[in-house]
Amino acid sequence: MAVAKLRDSTGFETGFPMSDIQVLERQIRDAIAGAADEAALESVRVSALGKKGAVSELLKTLGSMTPDERREKGALFNALRDRVAEAIAARKTVLEKEVLDARLAFERVDVTLPPRPQAAGTVHPVSQVLDEVTAIFADLGFAVAEGPDVEYDDYNFTKLNIPPDHPARQMHDTFYVAKQADGSRHVLRTHTSPVQVRTMLKQSPPIRIISPGRAYRVDSDATHSPMFHQFEGLVIDEVTHLGHLKWVLEEFCKAFFEVDAVEMRARPSFFPFTEPSVEWDLRCDRSGGQIKFGQGNDWLELAGSGMVHPRVLENCGIDPARYQGYAFGGGIDRLAMLKYAIPDIRSFFESDLRWLRHYGFAALDVPTLDGGLSG
Ligand code: PHE
């Protein structure tokens, strides 16, 4: 019998008789066992079972055999191929597990370790106050709602009962965005009140939301920044009145300034989207370089508010004969300046590291009502 002596690129010898097949199998098995990673195993697989692999070359020789020989050798060769494939698969499983084990060991995090004593970053006072305000209103049962900074003119003004030629538009020094294809213009929202509109358009009463976020006006001095932060509140239900509004704001002030009592003063005001409109001031004492609430003869502007104008409800698809509601809005940055004695609003946005280290909050101190708001 002619013995085919084949040698593939990795040096596996192929051929028969039987003993040669056994030698070949031993060589392949040694190579499989020696493959240190999946890439090495893959090249062993290619040199054994690939198109030009040693086992494949063996199988090709079947074509030139007599039917009897082919029956006998075919069974042997195919069994060899199956055993090799099985050995490769088994080795692959082992290698994969090794890789996974190494990765798990490498990526293990000991969650019981204490935090690093000097965490490098701090929470910005504006973020801190946003979180505090949200925590307080969440505790009062308000859901958090959000809207985009770039807003439809319609939502920022028209639906809030400020039609295009209304003089109240001049109260807002608006940043306009370039004209859209249809001629309309988007604006950088001048207040968070368009979130009222967005909420009413997609949700039916009862509604109780708080919406903290950014607003923009063309304005810049020690107490005004062209980008600033507001919080907006909206409650719509079948029975709501100014008394509820007052109570909610009072609870908010006590929790926010962390005092047992505050005194609020209501002043008549005007906003096109509320009727009547009320501005709230907080009694405070600024003598002695410190601000104290609930005492003294100074008043601090807290928030604009009012009962939602029936026309706004109508514009947003809510029946004013059945529902009314109240809304309020105030400045977050101003609250932060007051509570944390920060004199100039512009310093909030200068990213001065020394300032951030001084006024920033520890990153792991999340404000909660029971855990303490400001640490
Ligand atoms: N959007 C008003 C402002 O920016 C505040 C406000 C909100 C007033 C809600 C009434 C009701 O001044």
Coordinates of C-alpha atoms and ligand atoms in Angstrom, one line a residue:
M1 CA 0.0 0.0 0.0
A2 CA 1.3 3.4 -0.9
V3 CA 1.8 5.6 2.1
A4 CA 1.0 9.2 1.5
K5 CA 3.5 11.4 3.4
L6 CA 2.0 14.8 3.8
R7 CA 3.4 17.6 5.8
D8 CA 1.5 20.8 6.4
S9 CA 2.8 24.2 7.2
T10 CA 3.0 23.6 11.0
G11 CA 4.8 20.4 10.5
F12 CA 2.0 17.9 11.3
E13 CA 2.8 14.8 9.4
T14 CA -0.1 13.1 7.8
G15 CA -0.2 9.6 6.4
F16 CA -1.0 6.1 7.1
P17 CA -0.9 3.3 8.1
M18 CA -2.7 3.4 11.4
S19 CA 0.2 4.1 13.5
D20 CA 0.9 7.3 11.5
I21 CA -2.7 8.4 12.2
Q22 CA -2.1 7.8 15.9
V23 CA 1.1 9.8 15.7
L24 CA -0.7 12.6 14.0
E25 CA -3.5 12.6 16.6
R26 CA -0.9 12.7 19.3
Q27 CA 0.8 15.7 17.7
I28 CA -2.4 17.5 17.3
R29 CA -3.5 16.8 20.8
D30 CA -0.1 18.0 22.1
A31 CA -0.5 21.2 20.1
I32 CA -4.1 21.7 21.4
A33 CA -2.9 21.2 25.0
G34 CA 0.0 23.6 24.4
A35 CA -2.1 26.4 22.9
A36 CA -1.8 29.2 25.5
D37 CA -4.7 31.3 24.3
E38 CA -7.6 31.4 21.9
A39 CA -5.5 32.8 19.0
A40 CA -3.0 29.9 19.3
L41 CA -5.8 27.4 19.6
E42 CA -7.3 28.8 16.4
S43 CA -4.1 28.3 14.5
V44 CA -3.9 24.7 15.7
R45 CA -7.5 24.3 14.5
V46 CA -6.6 25.7 11.0
S47 CA -3.5 23.5 10.7
A48 CA -5.6 20.4 11.6
L49 CA -9.1 21.0 10.3
G50 CA -8.7 24.0 8.0
K51 CA -9.0 23.7 4.3
K52 CA -5.4 22.7 4.0
G53 CA -5.1 21.2 7.5
A54 CA -3.5 17.9 8.1
V55 CA -6.8 16.0 8.8
S56 CA -8.5 17.6 5.9
E57 CA -5.7 16.5 3.6
L58 CA -6.1 13.0 4.9
L59 CA -9.8 13.1 4.1
K60 CA -8.9 14.3 0.6
T61 CA -7.0 11.1 0.0
L62 CA -10.2 9.1 0.2
G63 CA -11.1 10.1 -3.3
S64 CA -8.4 8.0 -4.8
M65 CA -9.1 4.9 -2.9
T66 CA -11.0 1.8 -3.8
P67 CA -14.6 1.6 -2.4
D68 CA -13.6 -1.0 0.3
E69 CA -10.6 0.9 1.4
R70 CA -12.6 4.1 1.4
R71 CA -15.2 2.6 3.7
E72 CA -12.6 1.5 6.2
K73 CA -10.4 4.5 6.1
G74 CA -13.3 6.9 5.8
A75 CA -14.7 5.8 9.1
L76 CA -11.2 6.1 10.7
F77 CA -10.5 9.5 9.3
N78 CA -13.9 10.9 10.1
A79 CA -13.7 9.6 13.7
L80 CA -10.3 11.3 13.9
R81 CA -11.7 14.5 12.7
D82 CA -14.5 14.4 15.2
R83 CA -12.2 13.6 18.1
V84 CA -9.9 16.5 17.1
A85 CA -12.8 18.9 16.8
E86 CA -14.1 17.8 20.2
A87 CA -10.6 18.3 21.8
I88 CA -10.4 21.7 20.3
A89 CA -13.8 22.7 21.6
A90 CA -13.0 21.4 25.1
R91 CA -9.7 23.3 25.2
K92 CA -11.6 26.4 24.0
T93 CA -14.0 26.2 26.9
V94 CA -11.1 25.9 29.3
L95 CA -9.3 28.9 27.7
E96 CA -12.5 31.0 27.8
K97 CA -13.0 30.3 31.4
E98 CA -9.4 31.2 32.2
V99 CA -9.8 34.6 30.4
L100 CA -13.1 35.2 32.3
D101 CA -11.6 34.2 35.6
A102 CA -8.6 36.5 35.0
R103 CA -10.9 39.4 34.1
L104 CA -13.2 38.9 37.1
A105 CA -10.2 38.8 39.4
F106 CA -8.7 41.9 37.8
E107 CA -12.0 43.9 37.8
R108 CA -13.1 42.9 41.3
V109 CA -14.1 45.9 43.3
D110 CA -14.1 45.7 47.1
V111 CA -17.3 47.6 47.9
T112 CA -16.5 47.4 51.6
L113 CA -13.5 49.6 51.2
P114 CA -13.9 53.1 52.7
P115 CA -14.1 56.0 50.1
R116 CA -10.8 57.8 49.4
P117 CA -10.4 60.5 52.0
Q118 CA -9.6 63.2 49.5
A119 CA -12.0 62.8 46.6
A120 CA -10.8 65.3 44.0
G121 CA -14.2 66.6 42.7
T122 CA -16.9 68.5 44.4
V123 CA -20.5 69.1 43.7
H124 CA -21.2 72.6 42.4
P125 CA -23.4 74.7 44.8
V126 CA -26.0 75.1 41.9
S127 CA -26.2 71.3 41.5
Q128 CA -26.4 71.0 45.3
V129 CA -29.3 73.4 45.5
L130 CA -31.1 71.8 42.5
D131 CA -30.9 68.5 44.4
E132 CA -32.1 70.0 47.6
V133 CA -35.1 71.7 46.0
T134 CA -36.0 68.5 44.2
A135 CA -35.7 66.5 47.3
I136 CA -38.0 68.8 49.2
F137 CA -40.7 68.9 46.6
A138 CA -40.4 65.2 46.0
D139 CA -41.1 64.7 49.7
L140 CA -44.3 66.9 49.2
G141 CA -45.4 64.5 46.5
F142 CA -44.2 66.5 43.4
A143 CA -42.9 64.6 40.4
V144 CA -39.9 65.9 38.5
A145 CA -40.6 67.2 35.0
E146 CA -38.1 68.4 32.4
G147 CA -38.1 70.4 29.2
P148 CA -35.4 71.4 26.6
D149 CA -33.3 74.6 26.9
V150 CA -34.1 75.4 23.2
E151 CA -37.8 75.9 23.2
Y152 CA -40.7 76.7 20.9
D153 CA -41.7 80.3 20.9
D154 CA -45.2 78.9 21.2
Y155 CA -44.5 77.1 24.5
N156 CA -42.2 79.8 26.0
F157 CA -44.7 82.6 25.2
T158 CA -47.9 82.1 23.2
K159 CA -49.5 79.2 25.0
L160 CA -48.6 81.0 28.3
N161 CA -50.9 83.8 27.2
I162 CA -48.1 86.0 25.8
P163 CA -49.1 86.4 22.1
P164 CA -46.5 87.6 19.6
D165 CA -47.3 91.4 20.0
H166 CA -47.9 91.3 23.7
P167 CA -45.9 93.9 25.6
A168 CA -44.9 91.3 28.2
R169 CA -42.5 89.8 25.7
Q170 CA -40.4 92.9 26.4
M171 CA -40.1 91.8 30.0
H172 CA -38.0 88.9 28.8
D173 CA -34.8 89.8 27.0
T174 CA -34.9 86.8 24.8
F175 CA -32.1 85.0 23.0
Y176 CA -33.6 83.9 19.7
V177 CA -32.3 81.0 17.7
A178 CA -31.9 81.1 13.9
K179 CA -35.1 81.0 11.8
Q180 CA -36.5 77.5 11.0
A181 CA -37.4 76.5 7.4
D182 CA -41.0 77.3 8.1
G183 CA -40.1 80.9 9.3
S184 CA -40.7 80.1 13.0
R185 CA -38.1 80.9 15.6
H186 CA -37.0 78.8 18.5
V187 CA -35.8 80.6 21.7
L188 CA -33.6 79.8 24.5
R189 CA -36.3 79.5 27.1
T190 CA -36.5 82.7 29.2
H191 CA -38.0 80.8 32.2
T192 CA -38.9 77.2 33.2
S193 CA -42.6 78.0 32.7
P194 CA -42.8 76.2 29.2
V195 CA -42.5 73.0 31.2
Q196 CA -46.0 73.8 32.5
V197 CA -47.2 73.7 29.0
R198 CA -45.3 70.5 28.1
T199 CA -46.7 68.8 31.1
M200 CA -50.3 69.8 30.6
L201 CA -50.2 68.9 26.9
K202 CA -49.2 65.3 27.7
Q203 CA -50.7 64.6 31.1
S204 CA -54.2 65.0 32.4
P205 CA -55.0 66.3 35.9
P206 CA -54.3 65.8 38.7
I207 CA -50.9 67.2 38.0
R208 CA -48.2 68.0 40.6
I209 CA -44.7 68.6 39.2
I210 CA -41.6 70.4 40.0
S211 CA -39.2 71.3 37.2
P212 CA -35.7 72.6 38.0
G213 CA -33.6 73.7 35.0
R214 CA -31.7 76.3 33.1
A215 CA -33.2 79.6 31.7
Y216 CA -31.6 82.3 29.6
R217 CA -32.0 86.1 29.3
V218 CA -29.8 88.8 27.8
D219 CA -28.6 90.2 31.1
S220 CA -25.3 90.2 33.0
D221 CA -24.2 91.8 36.3
A222 CA -23.4 90.8 39.9
T223 CA -26.9 89.3 40.4
H224 CA -27.8 88.4 36.8
S225 CA -26.2 85.8 34.5
P226 CA -27.3 85.3 30.9
M227 CA -27.8 81.6 31.9
F228 CA -29.3 80.9 35.2
H229 CA -31.4 78.3 37.0
Q230 CA -35.1 78.3 38.0
F231 CA -37.5 75.9 39.6
E232 CA -41.0 75.7 38.4
G233 CA -43.9 74.2 40.2
L234 CA -47.3 73.3 38.8
V235 CA -50.4 71.8 40.5
I236 CA -53.6 71.3 38.7
D237 CA -56.6 69.6 40.3
E238 CA -60.3 70.1 40.9
V239 CA -59.9 72.0 44.1
T240 CA -56.8 74.1 44.5
H241 CA -56.4 77.6 45.8
L242 CA -53.9 80.2 47.0
G243 CA -53.9 78.7 50.5
H244 CA -52.4 75.5 49.2
L245 CA -49.8 77.5 47.3
K246 CA -48.8 79.5 50.3
W247 CA -48.5 76.3 52.5
V248 CA -46.4 74.5 49.9
L249 CA -44.0 77.5 49.6
E250 CA -43.8 77.9 53.4
E251 CA -43.0 74.2 53.8
F252 CA -40.4 74.5 51.1
C253 CA -38.7 77.5 52.8
K254 CA -38.6 75.9 56.2
A255 CA -37.0 72.7 54.8
F256 CA -34.7 74.6 52.5
F257 CA -33.3 77.1 55.0
E258 CA -33.4 74.5 57.7
V259 CA -35.4 76.6 60.2
D260 CA -38.6 75.8 62.2
A261 CA -40.6 78.8 61.1
V262 CA -40.6 81.5 58.4
E263 CA -42.8 84.4 57.7
M264 CA -44.0 85.1 54.2
R265 CA -45.5 88.2 52.7
A266 CA -47.6 88.2 49.6
R267 CA -47.4 91.1 47.1
P268 CA -49.9 91.5 44.2
S269 CA -48.0 91.1 40.9
F270 CA -48.5 90.4 37.2
F271 CA -47.7 87.5 35.0
P272 CA -49.7 86.9 31.8
F273 CA -50.0 83.2 32.7
T274 CA -51.4 83.5 36.2
E275 CA -54.5 85.3 37.6
P276 CA -54.3 86.5 40.2
S277 CA -50.5 86.7 40.4
V278 CA -48.6 86.9 43.7
E279 CA -45.0 87.5 44.5
W280 CA -43.7 86.1 47.8
D281 CA -41.1 87.6 50.1
L282 CA -39.5 86.1 53.1
R283 CA -38.9 88.0 56.4
C284 CA -35.2 88.0 57.2
D285 CA -32.6 89.8 59.2
R286 CA -29.4 90.7 57.5
S287 CA -27.7 92.5 60.3
G288 CA -24.4 91.2 61.6
G289 CA -23.2 90.0 58.2
Q290 CA -25.4 86.9 58.4
I291 CA -28.9 86.2 57.1
K292 CA -31.5 84.8 59.5
F293 CA -35.1 83.9 58.5
G294 CA -38.3 84.3 60.4
Q295 CA -37.1 87.5 62.2
G296 CA -35.8 91.0 61.4
N297 CA -37.2 93.8 59.1
D298 CA -35.8 92.8 55.7
W299 CA -37.7 91.0 53.0
L300 CA -36.3 88.7 50.5
E301 CA -37.8 88.0 47.1
L302 CA -38.6 84.3 47.0
A303 CA -40.9 83.4 44.0
G304 CA -43.4 84.5 41.5
S305 CA -46.6 82.6 41.5
G306 CA -50.4 82.7 40.9
M307 CA -53.4 80.7 39.9
V308 CA -53.0 79.3 36.4
H309 CA -54.8 81.6 33.9
P310 CA -57.9 79.8 32.5
R311 CA -56.7 80.7 29.0
V312 CA -53.4 78.8 29.6
L313 CA -55.4 75.8 30.7
E314 CA -57.5 76.1 27.6
N315 CA -54.4 76.5 25.4
C316 CA -53.1 73.2 26.8
G317 CA -56.3 71.3 26.4
I318 CA -57.5 71.4 30.0
D319 CA -61.1 72.3 30.8
P320 CA -61.0 75.5 33.0
A321 CA -64.6 74.9 34.1
R322 CA -63.5 71.7 35.9
Y323 CA -59.9 72.3 36.8
Q324 CA -57.8 75.1 38.3
G325 CA -54.3 75.1 39.6
Y326 CA -51.4 77.1 40.9
A327 CA -47.9 77.7 39.6
F328 CA -44.8 79.1 41.0
G329 CA -41.3 79.8 39.9
G330 CA -38.1 81.1 41.5
G331 CA -34.4 81.4 41.0
I332 CA -32.1 78.6 42.1
D333 CA -28.9 80.6 41.8
R334 CA -30.3 83.2 44.1
L335 CA -31.3 80.6 46.7
A336 CA -27.7 79.1 46.5
M337 CA -26.2 82.6 46.9
L338 CA -28.3 83.2 50.0
K339 CA -28.0 79.9 51.7
Y340 CA -24.3 79.5 51.1
A341 CA -23.3 83.2 51.3
I342 CA -22.0 83.5 47.8
P343 CA -21.8 87.2 46.9
D344 CA -21.5 87.2 43.0
I345 CA -23.6 85.1 40.7
R346 CA -20.9 85.2 38.0
S347 CA -18.5 83.3 40.1
F348 CA -20.8 80.2 39.7
F349 CA -19.9 80.0 36.0
E350 CA -16.2 80.8 36.0
S351 CA -14.9 77.3 36.8
D352 CA -12.3 78.7 39.2
L353 CA -10.9 75.5 40.9
R354 CA -10.1 77.4 44.2
W355 CA -13.7 78.7 44.3
L356 CA -15.1 75.2 43.5
R357 CA -13.0 73.7 46.3
H358 CA -14.2 76.3 48.7
Y359 CA -17.9 76.3 47.9
G360 CA -18.3 72.8 46.5
F361 CA -19.9 69.9 48.4
A362 CA -18.6 66.4 49.0
A363 CA -19.6 64.2 46.1
L364 CA -21.1 61.5 48.3
D365 CA -23.3 63.7 50.4
V366 CA -26.6 63.4 48.5
P367 CA -29.1 65.8 50.0
T368 CA -32.1 64.0 51.6
L369 CA -34.7 65.3 54.0
D370 CA -33.9 62.6 56.7
G371 CA -30.2 62.5 56.1
G372 CA -29.8 66.3 56.1
L373 CA -29.9 68.7 53.1
S374 CA -26.6 70.4 53.2
G375 CA -24.5 68.0 55.2
Ligands
PHE1 N1 -41.9 82.4 35.0 C1 -41.9 83.5 36.0 C2 -40.6 84.2 35.9 O1 -39.6 83.7 35.3 C3 -42.1 83.0 37.4 C4 -43.5 82.4 37.5 C5 -43.7 81.0 37.4 C6 -44.6 83.2 37.9 C7 -44.9 80.5 37.6 C8 -45.8 82.7 38.0 C9 -46.0 81.3 37.9 O2 -40.4 85.3 36.4

